[in-house]
Short mmCIF file of C-alpha atoms in Angstrom, two decimals:
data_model
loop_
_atom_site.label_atom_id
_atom_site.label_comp_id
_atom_site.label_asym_id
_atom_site.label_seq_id
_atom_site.Cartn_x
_atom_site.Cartn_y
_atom_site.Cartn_z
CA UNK A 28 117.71 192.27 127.03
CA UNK A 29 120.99 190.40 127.48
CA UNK A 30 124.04 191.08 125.09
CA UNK A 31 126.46 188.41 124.64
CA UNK A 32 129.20 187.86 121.93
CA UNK A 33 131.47 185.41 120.93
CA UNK A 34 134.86 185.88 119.71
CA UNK A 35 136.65 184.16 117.47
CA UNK A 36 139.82 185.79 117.55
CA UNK A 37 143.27 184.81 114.86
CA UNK A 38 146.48 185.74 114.18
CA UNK A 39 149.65 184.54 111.89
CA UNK A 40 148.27 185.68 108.96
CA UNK A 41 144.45 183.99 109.49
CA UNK A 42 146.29 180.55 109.59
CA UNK A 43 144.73 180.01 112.84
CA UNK A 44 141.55 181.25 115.08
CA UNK A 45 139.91 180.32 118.70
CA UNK A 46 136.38 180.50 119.48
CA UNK A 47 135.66 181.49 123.54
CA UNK A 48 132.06 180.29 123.52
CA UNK A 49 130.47 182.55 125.87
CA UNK A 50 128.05 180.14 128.12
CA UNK A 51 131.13 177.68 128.93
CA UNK A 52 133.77 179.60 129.08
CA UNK A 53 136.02 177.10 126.84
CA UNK A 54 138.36 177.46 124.24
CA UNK A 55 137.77 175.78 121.54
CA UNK A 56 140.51 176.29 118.64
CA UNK A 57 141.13 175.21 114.92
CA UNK A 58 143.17 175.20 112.13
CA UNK A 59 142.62 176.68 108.92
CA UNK A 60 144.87 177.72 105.41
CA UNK A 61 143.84 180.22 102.95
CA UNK A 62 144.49 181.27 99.83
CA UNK A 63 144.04 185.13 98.42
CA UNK A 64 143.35 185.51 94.97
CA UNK A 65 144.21 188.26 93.64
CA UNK A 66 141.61 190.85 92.60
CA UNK A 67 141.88 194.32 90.90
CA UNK A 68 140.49 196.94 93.95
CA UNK A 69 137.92 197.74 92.46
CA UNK A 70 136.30 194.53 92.39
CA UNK A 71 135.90 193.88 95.93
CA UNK A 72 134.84 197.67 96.79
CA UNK A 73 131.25 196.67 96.62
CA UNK A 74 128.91 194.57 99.09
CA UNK A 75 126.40 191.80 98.58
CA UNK A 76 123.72 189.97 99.76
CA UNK A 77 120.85 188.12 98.75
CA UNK A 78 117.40 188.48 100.13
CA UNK A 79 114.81 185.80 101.12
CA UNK A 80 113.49 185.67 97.56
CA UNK A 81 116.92 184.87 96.20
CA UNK A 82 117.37 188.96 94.44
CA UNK A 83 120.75 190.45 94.79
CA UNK A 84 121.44 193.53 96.22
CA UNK A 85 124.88 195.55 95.49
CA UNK A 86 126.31 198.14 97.48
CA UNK A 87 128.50 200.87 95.84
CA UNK A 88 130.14 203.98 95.98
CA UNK A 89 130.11 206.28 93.00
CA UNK A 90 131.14 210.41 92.87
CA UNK A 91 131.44 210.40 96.46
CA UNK A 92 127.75 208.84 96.78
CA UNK A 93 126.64 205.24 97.98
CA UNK A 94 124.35 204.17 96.27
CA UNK A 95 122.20 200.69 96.06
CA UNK A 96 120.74 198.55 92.79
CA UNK A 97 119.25 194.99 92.69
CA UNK A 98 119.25 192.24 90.53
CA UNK A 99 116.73 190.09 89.72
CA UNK A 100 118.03 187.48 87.30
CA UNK A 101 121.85 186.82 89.21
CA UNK A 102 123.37 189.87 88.19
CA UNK A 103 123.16 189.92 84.49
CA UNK A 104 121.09 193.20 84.67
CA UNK A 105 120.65 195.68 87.82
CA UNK A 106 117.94 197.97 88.36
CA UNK A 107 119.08 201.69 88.25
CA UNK A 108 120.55 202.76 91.53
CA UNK A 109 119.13 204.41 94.44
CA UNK A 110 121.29 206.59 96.50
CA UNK A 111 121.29 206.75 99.82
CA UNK A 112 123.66 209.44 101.54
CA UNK A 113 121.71 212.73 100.71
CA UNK A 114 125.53 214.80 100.16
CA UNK A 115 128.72 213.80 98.67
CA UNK A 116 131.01 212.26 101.22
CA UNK A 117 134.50 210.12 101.58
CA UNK A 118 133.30 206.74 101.72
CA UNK A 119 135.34 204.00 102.37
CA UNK A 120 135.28 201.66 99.08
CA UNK A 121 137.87 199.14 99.02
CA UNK A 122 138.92 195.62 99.39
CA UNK A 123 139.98 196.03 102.97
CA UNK A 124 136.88 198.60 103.92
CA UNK A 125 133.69 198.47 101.90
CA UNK A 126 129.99 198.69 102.33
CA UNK A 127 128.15 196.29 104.10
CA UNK A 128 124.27 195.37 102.84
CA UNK A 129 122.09 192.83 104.81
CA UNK A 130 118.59 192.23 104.68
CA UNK A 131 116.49 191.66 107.27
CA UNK A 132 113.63 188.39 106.64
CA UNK A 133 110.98 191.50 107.20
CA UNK A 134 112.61 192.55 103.67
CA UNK A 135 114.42 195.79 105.48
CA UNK A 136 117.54 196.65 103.79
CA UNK A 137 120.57 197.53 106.29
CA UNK A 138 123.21 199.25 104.90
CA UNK A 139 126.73 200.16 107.01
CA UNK A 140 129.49 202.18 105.57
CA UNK A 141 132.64 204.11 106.71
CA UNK A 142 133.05 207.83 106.60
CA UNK A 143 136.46 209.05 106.23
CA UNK A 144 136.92 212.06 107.93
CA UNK A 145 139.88 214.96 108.03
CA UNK A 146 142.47 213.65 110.24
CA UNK A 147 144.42 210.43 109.69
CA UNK A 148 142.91 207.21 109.73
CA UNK A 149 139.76 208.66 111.13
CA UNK A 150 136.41 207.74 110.58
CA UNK A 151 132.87 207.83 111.50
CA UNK A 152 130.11 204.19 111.39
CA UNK A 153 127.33 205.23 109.44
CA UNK A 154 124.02 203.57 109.39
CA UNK A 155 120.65 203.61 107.21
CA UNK A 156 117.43 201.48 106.15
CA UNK A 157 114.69 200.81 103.48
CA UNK A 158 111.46 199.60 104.51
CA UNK A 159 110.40 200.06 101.37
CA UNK A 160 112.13 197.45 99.01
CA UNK A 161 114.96 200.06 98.26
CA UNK A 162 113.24 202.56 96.77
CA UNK A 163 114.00 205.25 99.87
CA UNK A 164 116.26 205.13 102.68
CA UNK A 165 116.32 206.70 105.97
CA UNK A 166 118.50 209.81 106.72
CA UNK A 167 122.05 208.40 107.87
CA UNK A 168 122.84 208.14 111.36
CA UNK A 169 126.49 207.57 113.03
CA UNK A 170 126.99 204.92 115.20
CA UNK A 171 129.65 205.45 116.93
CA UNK A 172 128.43 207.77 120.24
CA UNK A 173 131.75 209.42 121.70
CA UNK A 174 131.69 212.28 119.35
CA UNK A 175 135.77 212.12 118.51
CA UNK A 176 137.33 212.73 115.23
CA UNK A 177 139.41 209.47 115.64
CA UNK A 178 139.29 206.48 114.10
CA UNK A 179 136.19 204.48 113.63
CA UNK A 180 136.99 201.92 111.44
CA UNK A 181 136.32 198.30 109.84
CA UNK A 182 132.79 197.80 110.41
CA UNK A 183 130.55 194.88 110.24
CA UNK A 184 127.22 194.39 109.51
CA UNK A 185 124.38 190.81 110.85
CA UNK A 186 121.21 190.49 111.68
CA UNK A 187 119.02 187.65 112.79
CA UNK A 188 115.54 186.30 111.68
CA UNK A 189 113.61 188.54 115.32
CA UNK A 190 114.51 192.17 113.92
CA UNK A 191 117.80 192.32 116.10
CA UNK A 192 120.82 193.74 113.96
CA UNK A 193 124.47 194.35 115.69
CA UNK A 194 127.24 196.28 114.39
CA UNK A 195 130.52 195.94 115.44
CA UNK A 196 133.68 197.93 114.12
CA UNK A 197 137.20 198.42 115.47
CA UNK A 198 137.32 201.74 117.65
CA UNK A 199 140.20 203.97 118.88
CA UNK A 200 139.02 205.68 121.97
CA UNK A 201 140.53 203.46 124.58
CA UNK A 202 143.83 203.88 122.66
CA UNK A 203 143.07 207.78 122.75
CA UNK A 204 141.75 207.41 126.76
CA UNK A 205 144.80 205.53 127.62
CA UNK A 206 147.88 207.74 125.92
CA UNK A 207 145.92 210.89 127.17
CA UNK A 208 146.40 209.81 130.82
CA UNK A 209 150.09 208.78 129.85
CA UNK A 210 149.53 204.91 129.89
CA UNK A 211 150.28 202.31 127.20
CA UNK A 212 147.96 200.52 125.23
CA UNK A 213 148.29 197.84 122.60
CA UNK A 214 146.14 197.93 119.34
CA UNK A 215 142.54 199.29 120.08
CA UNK A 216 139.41 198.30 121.00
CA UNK A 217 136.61 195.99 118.94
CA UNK A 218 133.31 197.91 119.94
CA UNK A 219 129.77 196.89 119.10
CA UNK A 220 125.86 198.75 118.38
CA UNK A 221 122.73 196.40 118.21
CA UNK A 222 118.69 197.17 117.37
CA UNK A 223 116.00 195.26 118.55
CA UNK A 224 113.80 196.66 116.31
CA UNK A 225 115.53 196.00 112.57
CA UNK A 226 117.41 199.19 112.77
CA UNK A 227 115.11 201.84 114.03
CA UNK A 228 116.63 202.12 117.28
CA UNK A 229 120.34 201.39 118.32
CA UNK A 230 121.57 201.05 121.48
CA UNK A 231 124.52 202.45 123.17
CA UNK A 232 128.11 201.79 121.89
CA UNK A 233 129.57 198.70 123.84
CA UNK A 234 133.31 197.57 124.08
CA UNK A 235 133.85 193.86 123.32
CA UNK A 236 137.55 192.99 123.49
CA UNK A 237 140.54 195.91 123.52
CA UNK A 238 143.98 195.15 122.20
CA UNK A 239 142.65 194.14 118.68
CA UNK A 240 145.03 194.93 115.70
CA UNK A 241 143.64 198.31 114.27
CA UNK A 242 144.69 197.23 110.18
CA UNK A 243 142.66 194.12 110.22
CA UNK A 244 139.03 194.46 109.06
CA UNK A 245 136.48 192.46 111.44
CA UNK A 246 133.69 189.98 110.30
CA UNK A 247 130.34 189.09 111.85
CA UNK A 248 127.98 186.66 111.37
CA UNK A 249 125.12 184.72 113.07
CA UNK A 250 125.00 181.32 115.05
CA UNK A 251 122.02 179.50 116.88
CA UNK A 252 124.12 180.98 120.23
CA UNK A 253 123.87 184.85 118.65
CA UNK A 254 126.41 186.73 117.02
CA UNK A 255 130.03 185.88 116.66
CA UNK A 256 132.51 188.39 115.46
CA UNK A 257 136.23 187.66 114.14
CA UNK A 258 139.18 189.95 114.70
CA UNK A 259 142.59 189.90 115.10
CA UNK A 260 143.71 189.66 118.40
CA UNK A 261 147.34 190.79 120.14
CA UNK A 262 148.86 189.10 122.37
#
């Protein structure tokens, strides 16, 4: 099956972006200005999303544990939660790097998350599902396939309405690859893992653009041309 992205690459503090759409080849840039509000951490350490029948579901990490809940009537009450990583782990739970929830229109629940491992800035892409409205969820799986305690970070979480999920994150082994052999490299690399099958099976990892900036977190979402993932791009 063909695998095709587009990227929408920005810099100067997300004041502007360009789009290479990947069937033309063009460029095709914009403008845009943002303002931050300012949130305490802890409120944007969670992730959302609402299913086809409008429920919300809430992401969270809690004593080391993630951990999911829904609500039925727009959050004013949550059912109790359901964890999903069997042991207590360093989970990445903040504004910058938080859980990501989708569901699929089958009613699958995808759930990404970062593991922080031992060594600095390291970090593992973890994965797991519900097939059965949330009340169980698979045994998690890492993502990332070269096996290095280095970092893994940033992830991103879409999936379409034909089962086919991708996961992108920002990924330091060409950084790693290149100093190792004495060669300079800027930033690191964006890299990418996509299902066919709602999340049962993932393919191999895939590199998607190198020289991204390794602090920025990465976003994902879905077009009518397939996925399109943002990052911060050096020049």
């Amino acid at each position: 099956m063909s695998f095709c992205f587009r990227l929408a690459s920005f810099c100067l503090l997300i004041i502007s972006f360009a789009v290479t759409a990947a069937d033309t080849g063009t460029l095709i840039q914009s403008s845009i200005i943002k303002s931050t509000p300012k949130f305490p951490g802890s409120t944007l350490a969670v992730g959302v999303t609402l299913d086809q029948s409008g429920r919300l579901w809430l992401a969270q990490v809690a004593n080391k544990y993630l951990q999911i809940s829904r609500s039925e009537d727009d959050g004013k009450r949550f059912s109790a939660p359901v964890i999903v990583t069997s042991e207590a782990e360093n989970i990445a739970a903040n504004g910058e790097n938080r859980p990501k929830i989708r569901v699929a229109r089958n009613g699958t629940i995808l759930v990404t998350w970062t593991q922080l491992l031992s060594e600095k800035y390291s970090g593992n892409i973890k994965f797991s599902r519900s097939i059965d409205s949330g009340r169980t969820f698979s045994r998690p799986v890492v993502l990332n396939d070269d096996g290095r305690i280095i970092s893994h970070r940033f992830d991103s979480l879409a999936t379409n309405e034909e089962g086919r999920v991708v996961v992108a994150w920002l990924d330091a082994r060409d950084r790693d690859a290149a100093r190792e052999k004495g060669e300079a490299f800027k930033g690191i690399s964006l890299y990418s893992s996509q299902s066919f099958d709602n999340g049962e099976h993932f393919e191999p990892n895939r590199q998607i653009h190198q020289h991204t900036c390794e602090c920025c977190r990465t976003a994902l979402t879905w077009t009518d041309s397939g996925p399109v993932v943002l990052l911060r791009n050096i020049l």
